[in-house]
Amino acid sequence: MKLGEFVAQNGIPLSRTEGQYVFRQGEQDTSLYFVKTGLLKAYYLSADGKENIKSFILPGDHIGSLMASHAGKPCSFSLLCLRPCELTKLPFATLYEAVRTDPEISAAAVDFLLNFAMKKEIREYELLCLSAEERYRRLMENTPDLLKLVTQNEIARYLGVTPVGLSRIKKRVMA
Amino acid sequence: MKLGEFVAQNGIPLSRTEGQYVFRQGEQDTSLYFVKTGLLKAYYLSADGKENIKSFILPGDHIGSLMASHAGKPCSFSLLCLRPCELTKLPFATLYEAVRTDPEISAAAVDFLLNFAMKKEIREYELLCLSAEERYRRLMENTPDLLKLVTQNEIARYLGVTPVGLSRIKKRVMA
DNA sequence: CATGACTTTTGACCTGGGTTAATTCCAGAA
DNA sequence: TTCTGGAATTAACCCAGGTCAAAAGTCATG
């Protein structure tokens, strides 16, 4: 993919150890991050201290705060490394600039965004239409490997239930 | 916006009366629709007959099935007119072609998709992190006019609760 | 004014998942 | 092998919202 080359040439390598943040909710971070190795979680922290996990980010995936990069607002979520990570950091402005001047990059960006939008639609569908149990079943089918990489606590926060709730769902599903 | 011109020049005008479908879940429809006037709802129908409303589409908004247009799958939701509608239909392939050849269109498409992705992120956040009551409060604040355009039944299905549930939430919120 | 056909509200009851707190399970350190 | 601290399970209790069914609005039409 042409976009991959662009990122490799214009991005800045970045290492993070387990437990380090890439950025925190409320901060201003206008870069995109492409994951070479490692594992991260993007999560919202509510005013009353509840954590909700937006997504897990695996090698080959990418992440960044659209709110911060494109709308000039603070990041609405935090990005934390669950494993040591090798990332490539690309300032959003660099890509946005390239979109205006390089047609090939621009077309690649459109593809990139189309895929991104489709993923978001699927997640929206799952949250709107499926029960927590159905979401858990889907996760088991679609990304069973993820279940081994993160704690059940985190799976729960990703599915939109508490760890206690997920434990009950598991029992029910296995029976 | 440059994209608006492109749509006006390359799109096909389309009229629909209240109650007519633009496309139905399961069909193959690879066009984007830009709303001039009217009101539509995009909704999922589950196997057991439950309706969940993905979004309401107002004048100035746009809609289309990414799954169908970009991934070659059938539409995952239906698009129904709640009022007589004047639309502009633009085959996705036409736009996609233009993206490859016209840098200006391409850049506009990137902006378009960025805005789209941001909206999706907000909805994802609301569904993941907020209770039905909080979602209702937000809706009242952000788009109070919508409450007058559609039935409470439909508002409920948009918020992810039943009409009965919403009636109770309303009572609670007003008190 | 009366008649349907909705839409909304209410009531009774049920259930999935939240909350809190106590256990039980580990896996790694000593 | 034994500690120890976090992860997961279990139990008891609670509540938001679901379901079903009845009642009460609402409103266009004859």
Coordinates of C-alpha atoms (C1' of nucleotides) in Angstrom, one line a residue:
Chain A
M1 CA 0.0 0.0 0.0
K2 CA 1.3 3.5 -0.9
L3 CA 0.2 4.8 2.4
G4 CA 2.4 2.4 4.2
E5 CA 5.5 3.8 2.4
F6 CA 4.5 7.3 3.2
V7 CA 4.1 6.5 6.9
A8 CA 7.5 4.7 6.9
Q9 CA 9.2 7.7 5.2
N10 CA 7.5 10.6 7.1
G11 CA 6.7 9.0 10.4
I12 CA 8.8 9.1 13.6
P13 CA 9.6 5.8 15.3
L14 CA 8.4 5.6 18.9
S15 CA 9.0 3.0 21.6
R16 CA 6.9 2.6 24.7
T17 CA 7.1 0.1 27.5
E18 CA 4.2 -1.7 29.0
G19 CA 2.1 0.6 31.2
Q20 CA 3.2 3.8 29.4
Y21 CA 0.7 6.1 27.8
V22 CA 0.9 7.4 24.3
F23 CA -1.5 10.1 25.1
R24 CA -4.1 10.8 27.8
Q25 CA -7.7 11.8 27.7
G26 CA -8.0 15.6 27.8
E27 CA -4.6 16.2 26.2
Q28 CA -4.0 17.6 22.8
D29 CA -2.4 15.0 20.5
T30 CA -2.7 15.5 16.8
S31 CA -0.8 12.5 15.6
L32 CA -1.7 9.2 14.1
Y33 CA 0.1 6.1 15.4
F34 CA 0.8 3.0 13.4
V35 CA 1.6 -0.1 15.4
K36 CA 4.6 -2.3 14.4
T37 CA 4.6 -4.5 17.4
G38 CA 2.9 -4.6 20.8
L39 CA -0.6 -4.2 22.1
L40 CA -2.5 -1.1 23.2
K41 CA -5.9 -0.2 24.5
A42 CA -7.9 3.0 23.9
Y43 CA -10.3 3.8 26.6
Y44 CA -12.7 6.4 28.0
L45 CA -12.7 7.2 31.6
S46 CA -16.0 8.7 32.8
A47 CA -16.3 11.4 35.4
D48 CA -17.2 8.8 38.1
G49 CA -14.2 6.7 37.3
K50 CA -15.6 4.0 35.1
E51 CA -13.5 2.7 32.3
N52 CA -14.9 1.8 28.9
I53 CA -12.6 0.3 26.3
K54 CA -13.1 1.8 22.8
S55 CA -10.7 -0.7 21.2
F56 CA -7.6 -2.8 21.3
I57 CA -4.9 -2.0 18.9
L58 CA -2.8 -4.8 17.4
P59 CA 0.2 -4.8 15.1
G60 CA -0.8 -3.5 11.7
D61 CA -3.6 -1.4 13.2
H62 CA -3.5 2.3 13.6
I63 CA -5.1 4.8 16.0
G64 CA -5.3 8.5 16.8
S65 CA -7.8 10.9 18.2
L66 CA -9.9 12.4 15.4
M67 CA -11.4 14.8 17.8
A68 CA -7.9 16.2 18.5
S69 CA -6.5 15.8 15.0
H70 CA -9.3 17.0 12.9
A71 CA -11.6 19.0 15.2
G72 CA -9.0 20.7 17.4
K73 CA -10.5 19.4 20.6
P74 CA -8.8 17.5 23.4
C75 CA -8.5 13.7 23.1
S76 CA -11.7 12.0 24.2
F77 CA -9.8 8.9 25.3
S78 CA -6.5 7.6 26.6
L79 CA -4.1 5.4 24.7
L80 CA -2.2 2.9 26.9
C81 CA 0.4 0.2 26.1
L82 CA -0.5 -3.2 27.4
R83 CA 2.8 -4.6 26.1
P84 CA 6.0 -3.0 25.0
C85 CA 5.2 -1.2 21.7
E86 CA 7.0 -0.1 18.6
L87 CA 5.0 2.6 16.9
T88 CA 5.4 5.0 14.0
K89 CA 4.1 8.4 14.9
L90 CA 2.7 10.5 12.0
P91 CA 1.5 14.1 12.6
F92 CA -1.9 14.3 11.2
A93 CA -1.0 17.6 9.6
T94 CA 1.7 15.9 7.6
L95 CA -0.8 13.5 6.1
Y96 CA -3.4 16.1 5.6
E97 CA -0.8 18.2 3.8
A98 CA 0.2 15.3 1.6
V99 CA -3.5 14.7 0.8
R100 CA -3.7 18.2 -0.7
T101 CA -0.6 17.8 -2.9
D102 CA -0.1 14.1 -3.7
P103 CA -3.1 12.4 -5.5
E104 CA -1.8 9.0 -4.8
I105 CA -1.6 9.6 -1.1
S106 CA -5.0 11.2 -1.2
A107 CA -6.6 8.1 -2.9
A108 CA -4.8 5.9 -0.4
A109 CA -6.2 8.0 2.4
V110 CA -9.7 7.6 1.0
D111 CA -9.3 3.8 1.1
F112 CA -7.9 4.0 4.6
L113 CA -10.8 6.1 5.8
L114 CA -13.4 3.9 4.1
N115 CA -12.0 0.9 5.9
F116 CA -11.9 2.8 9.1
A117 CA -15.5 4.0 8.7
M118 CA -16.6 0.4 8.0
K119 CA -15.1 -0.8 11.2
K120 CA -16.8 1.9 13.2
E121 CA -20.1 1.0 11.6
I122 CA -19.7 -2.6 12.7
R123 CA -19.0 -1.6 16.2
E124 CA -21.9 0.8 16.2
Y125 CA -24.1 -2.1 15.0
E126 CA -23.0 -4.4 17.7
L127 CA -23.5 -1.9 20.5
L128 CA -26.9 -0.8 19.2
C129 CA -28.4 -4.2 18.2
L130 CA -26.7 -6.9 20.1
S131 CA -26.9 -8.0 23.8
A132 CA -23.7 -8.2 25.8
E133 CA -23.9 -12.0 25.5
E134 CA -24.2 -11.8 21.7
R135 CA -21.2 -9.4 21.6
Y136 CA -19.2 -11.9 23.6
R137 CA -20.1 -14.8 21.3
R138 CA -19.0 -12.7 18.3
L139 CA -15.8 -11.8 19.9
M140 CA -15.0 -15.4 20.6
E141 CA -15.7 -16.3 17.0
N142 CA -14.0 -13.4 15.3
T143 CA -10.9 -12.7 17.5
P144 CA -10.5 -15.7 19.8
D145 CA -6.8 -14.9 20.1
L146 CA -7.5 -11.6 21.7
L147 CA -9.1 -13.4 24.7
K148 CA -5.6 -14.8 25.5
L149 CA -3.8 -11.4 25.2
V150 CA -5.9 -9.3 27.6
T151 CA -7.5 -9.9 31.0
Q152 CA -11.2 -10.8 31.2
N153 CA -11.6 -7.5 33.0
E154 CA -10.6 -5.7 29.9
I155 CA -12.7 -7.8 27.6
A156 CA -15.6 -6.9 29.8
R157 CA -14.9 -3.2 29.6
Y158 CA -14.7 -3.6 25.8
L159 CA -18.0 -5.4 25.6
G160 CA -19.7 -2.7 27.8
V161 CA -20.3 -4.8 30.9
T162 CA -18.5 -5.3 34.2
P163 CA -16.0 -8.1 34.9
V164 CA -18.6 -9.6 37.2
G165 CA -21.2 -9.5 34.5
L166 CA -18.9 -11.1 31.9
S167 CA -18.1 -13.9 34.3
R168 CA -21.8 -14.7 34.5
I169 CA -22.1 -14.5 30.7
K170 CA -19.3 -16.9 30.3
K171 CA -20.8 -19.4 32.6
R172 CA -24.1 -19.1 30.8
V173 CA -22.5 -19.5 27.3
M174 CA -20.4 -22.5 28.3
A175 CA -23.3 -24.4 29.8
Chain B
M1 CA -17.6 22.7 -0.9
K2 CA -16.1 21.1 -4.1
L3 CA -17.8 17.8 -3.4
G4 CA -21.2 19.4 -3.5
E5 CA -20.7 20.6 -7.0
F6 CA -19.5 17.2 -8.1
V7 CA -22.6 15.6 -6.6
A8 CA -24.8 18.1 -8.3
Q9 CA -23.2 17.5 -11.7
N10 CA -22.8 13.7 -11.5
G11 CA -25.7 12.7 -9.4
I12 CA -29.1 11.6 -10.4
P13 CA -32.1 13.4 -8.9
L14 CA -34.5 11.0 -7.1
S15 CA -37.9 11.6 -5.5
R16 CA -39.6 9.4 -3.0
T17 CA -42.9 9.7 -1.2
E18 CA -43.4 9.1 2.5
G19 CA -43.2 5.4 3.3
Q20 CA -41.1 4.5 0.2
Y21 CA -37.8 2.7 0.6
V22 CA -34.6 3.9 -1.0
F23 CA -33.1 0.5 -0.4
R24 CA -33.8 -2.5 1.8
Q25 CA -31.6 -4.5 4.1
G26 CA -30.2 -7.5 2.2
E27 CA -30.3 -5.7 -1.2
Q28 CA -27.3 -4.6 -3.1
D29 CA -27.2 -0.9 -3.4
T30 CA -23.9 0.8 -4.2
S31 CA -24.9 4.4 -4.3
L32 CA -24.6 7.3 -2.0
Y33 CA -27.6 9.5 -1.4
F34 CA -27.5 13.2 -0.6
V35 CA -30.7 14.7 0.9
K36 CA -32.0 17.9 -0.5
T37 CA -35.4 17.8 1.4
G38 CA -37.3 15.4 3.5
L39 CA -36.5 13.0 6.3
L40 CA -35.4 9.4 6.3
K41 CA -34.5 6.7 8.8
A42 CA -31.8 4.1 8.4
Y43 CA -32.6 1.0 10.5
Y44 CA -31.6 -2.6 11.2
L45 CA -34.2 -5.3 11.5
S46 CA -33.1 -8.3 13.5
A47 CA -34.0 -11.9 12.8
D48 CA -36.6 -11.8 15.6
G49 CA -38.2 -8.7 14.1
K50 CA -36.8 -6.0 16.4
E51 CA -36.0 -2.7 14.8
N52 CA -33.0 -0.6 15.8
I53 CA -32.6 2.8 14.2
K54 CA -29.0 3.6 13.1
S55 CA -29.7 7.2 12.2
F56 CA -32.1 9.8 11.0
I57 CA -31.1 11.6 7.9
L58 CA -32.0 15.3 7.4
P59 CA -31.6 17.8 4.6
G60 CA -27.9 18.4 4.0
D61 CA -27.0 14.9 5.3
H62 CA -25.9 11.9 3.3
I63 CA -26.2 8.2 3.6
G64 CA -25.3 5.0 1.9
S65 CA -24.3 1.5 2.7
L66 CA -20.6 1.2 3.0
M67 CA -20.9 -2.6 3.3
A68 CA -22.5 -2.7 -0.1
S69 CA -20.6 0.1 -1.8
H70 CA -17.1 -0.6 -0.6
A71 CA -17.1 -4.2 0.6
G72 CA -19.5 -5.7 -2.0
K73 CA -21.8 -7.1 0.6
P74 CA -25.6 -6.7 0.9
C75 CA -26.9 -3.6 2.7
S76 CA -26.9 -4.2 6.4
F77 CA -29.8 -1.8 7.0
S78 CA -32.9 -0.4 5.3
L79 CA -33.4 3.2 4.2
L80 CA -37.0 4.5 4.5
C81 CA -38.5 7.9 3.8
L82 CA -40.5 9.3 6.8
R83 CA -41.4 12.3 4.6
P84 CA -41.5 13.0 0.9
C85 CA -37.9 13.3 -0.1
E86 CA -35.8 14.9 -2.8
L87 CA -32.5 13.1 -3.0
T88 CA -29.4 13.1 -5.3
K89 CA -28.2 9.6 -6.0
L90 CA -24.5 9.2 -6.7
P91 CA -23.1 5.8 -7.6
F92 CA -20.2 5.1 -5.3
A93 CA -18.1 4.0 -8.2
T94 CA -18.5 7.4 -9.8
L95 CA -17.1 9.1 -6.8
Y96 CA -14.4 6.4 -6.3
E97 CA -13.3 6.9 -9.9
A98 CA -13.1 10.6 -9.4
V99 CA -11.0 10.2 -6.4
R100 CA -8.4 8.4 -8.5
T101 CA -8.3 11.1 -11.1
D102 CA -9.2 14.4 -9.6
P103 CA -7.0 15.5 -6.7
E104 CA -9.5 18.2 -5.6
I105 CA -12.3 15.7 -5.4
S106 CA -10.0 13.3 -3.5
A107 CA -9.1 15.9 -0.9
A108 CA -12.8 16.8 -0.5
A109 CA -13.6 13.1 -0.1
V110 CA -11.0 12.9 2.6
D111 CA -12.7 15.7 4.5
F112 CA -16.0 14.2 3.9
L113 CA -14.9 10.9 5.4
L114 CA -13.1 12.5 8.3
N115 CA -16.3 14.2 9.3
F116 CA -18.3 11.0 8.8
A117 CA -15.8 9.0 10.9
M118 CA -16.1 11.6 13.7
K119 CA -19.8 11.3 13.8
K120 CA -19.5 7.5 14.0
E121 CA -17.0 7.8 16.9
I122 CA -19.4 10.0 18.8
R123 CA -22.3 7.6 18.4
E124 CA -20.0 4.7 19.4
Y125 CA -19.0 6.7 22.5
E126 CA -22.6 7.3 23.4
L127 CA -23.6 3.7 23.0
L128 CA -20.6 2.3 24.9
C129 CA -20.4 4.8 27.7
L130 CA -23.8 6.4 28.4
S131 CA -27.0 5.0 29.8
A132 CA -30.2 5.3 27.8
E133 CA -31.3 8.1 30.1
E134 CA -28.1 10.0 29.4
R135 CA -28.4 9.4 25.7
Y136 CA -32.0 10.8 25.8
R137 CA -30.8 13.9 27.7
R138 CA -28.1 14.5 25.1
L139 CA -30.6 14.2 22.3
M140 CA -32.8 16.7 23.9
E141 CA -29.9 19.2 24.2
N142 CA -28.3 18.6 20.8
T143 CA -31.2 18.0 18.5
P144 CA -34.4 19.1 20.2
D145 CA -36.1 19.7 16.9
L146 CA -35.8 16.0 15.9
L147 CA -38.1 15.1 18.8
K148 CA -40.9 16.9 17.0
L149 CA -40.3 15.3 13.6
V150 CA -40.4 11.6 14.5
T151 CA -42.5 9.5 16.9
Q152 CA -41.4 8.7 20.3
N153 CA -41.4 5.1 19.2
E154 CA -38.7 5.9 16.7
I155 CA -36.7 8.0 19.2
A156 CA -36.7 5.0 21.5
R157 CA -35.4 2.7 18.7
Y158 CA -32.7 5.2 18.0
L159 CA -31.6 5.4 21.6
G160 CA -31.6 1.6 21.9
V161 CA -34.6 1.2 24.2
T162 CA -38.3 0.2 23.7
P163 CA -41.0 2.8 23.5
V164 CA -42.2 1.7 26.9
G165 CA -38.8 2.2 28.3
L166 CA -38.4 5.7 26.8
S167 CA -41.8 6.7 28.2
R168 CA -40.5 5.9 31.7
I169 CA -37.2 7.6 31.1
K170 CA -39.1 10.8 30.0
K171 CA -41.2 10.7 33.2
R172 CA -38.1 10.3 35.3
V173 CA -36.2 13.1 33.5
M174 CA -39.1 15.6 33.7
A175 CA -39.7 15.1 37.4
Chain C
dC1 C1' -69.7 14.3 17.0
dA2 C1' -68.5 9.6 16.7
dT3 C1' -65.2 6.2 14.8
dG4 C1' -61.1 4.1 14.1
dA5 C1' -56.1 3.6 14.1
dC6 C1' -52.2 5.1 16.1
dT7 C1' -49.1 6.7 19.7
dT8 C1' -48.2 7.1 24.5
dT9 C1' -48.7 6.0 29.3
dT10 C1' -49.4 2.9 33.1
dG11 C1' -49.3 -1.2 35.8
dA12 C1' -47.6 -5.9 37.0
dC13 C1' -44.1 -8.8 36.6
dC14 C1' -39.5 -10.5 34.9
dT15 C1' -34.6 -10.6 33.8
dG16 C1' -29.9 -9.1 32.7
dG17 C1' -26.5 -7.0 34.4
dG18 C1' -24.7 -3.6 38.3
dT19 C1' -22.7 -3.4 43.1
dT20 C1' -20.4 -4.9 47.0
dA21 C1' -17.9 -8.1 49.4
dA22 C1' -16.3 -12.6 50.2
dT23 C1' -13.9 -16.5 48.2
dT24 C1' -11.2 -19.1 45.2
dC25 C1' -7.4 -19.2 41.7
dC26 C1' -3.3 -18.6 40.0
dA27 C1' 1.5 -17.1 38.9
dG28 C1' 5.5 -15.1 40.2
dA29 C1' 8.8 -13.9 44.2
dA30 C1' 11.2 -15.5 48.1
Chain D
dT1 C1' 7.1 -24.9 48.9
dT2 C1' 5.0 -21.1 50.8
dC3 C1' 3.6 -16.3 50.3
dT4 C1' 1.3 -12.7 48.1
dG5 C1' -1.3 -9.8 45.1
dG6 C1' -4.0 -9.5 41.2
dA7 C1' -7.8 -12.1 38.4
dA8 C1' -11.9 -14.5 38.3
dT9 C1' -15.9 -16.5 40.5
dT10 C1' -19.7 -16.6 43.5
dA11 C1' -23.4 -15.0 46.4
dA12 C1' -26.9 -11.6 47.9
dC13 C1' -29.3 -7.8 46.8
dC14 C1' -30.8 -3.9 43.7
dC15 C1' -32.4 -1.5 39.6
dA16 C1' -33.0 -0.1 34.7
dG17 C1' -35.3 -1.5 31.2
dG18 C1' -38.0 -5.5 28.8
dT19 C1' -42.5 -7.7 28.0
dC20 C1' -47.4 -8.0 27.9
dA21 C1' -51.6 -6.2 28.3
dA22 C1' -54.8 -2.7 29.4
dA23 C1' -56.0 2.2 29.4
dA24 C1' -55.8 6.8 27.9
dG25 C1' -54.5 10.3 24.6
dT26 C1' -54.5 12.2 19.8
dC27 C1' -56.0 13.1 15.5
dA28 C1' -57.8 12.6 10.8
dT29 C1' -62.2 11.1 8.5
dG30 C1' -67.0 10.2 7.7

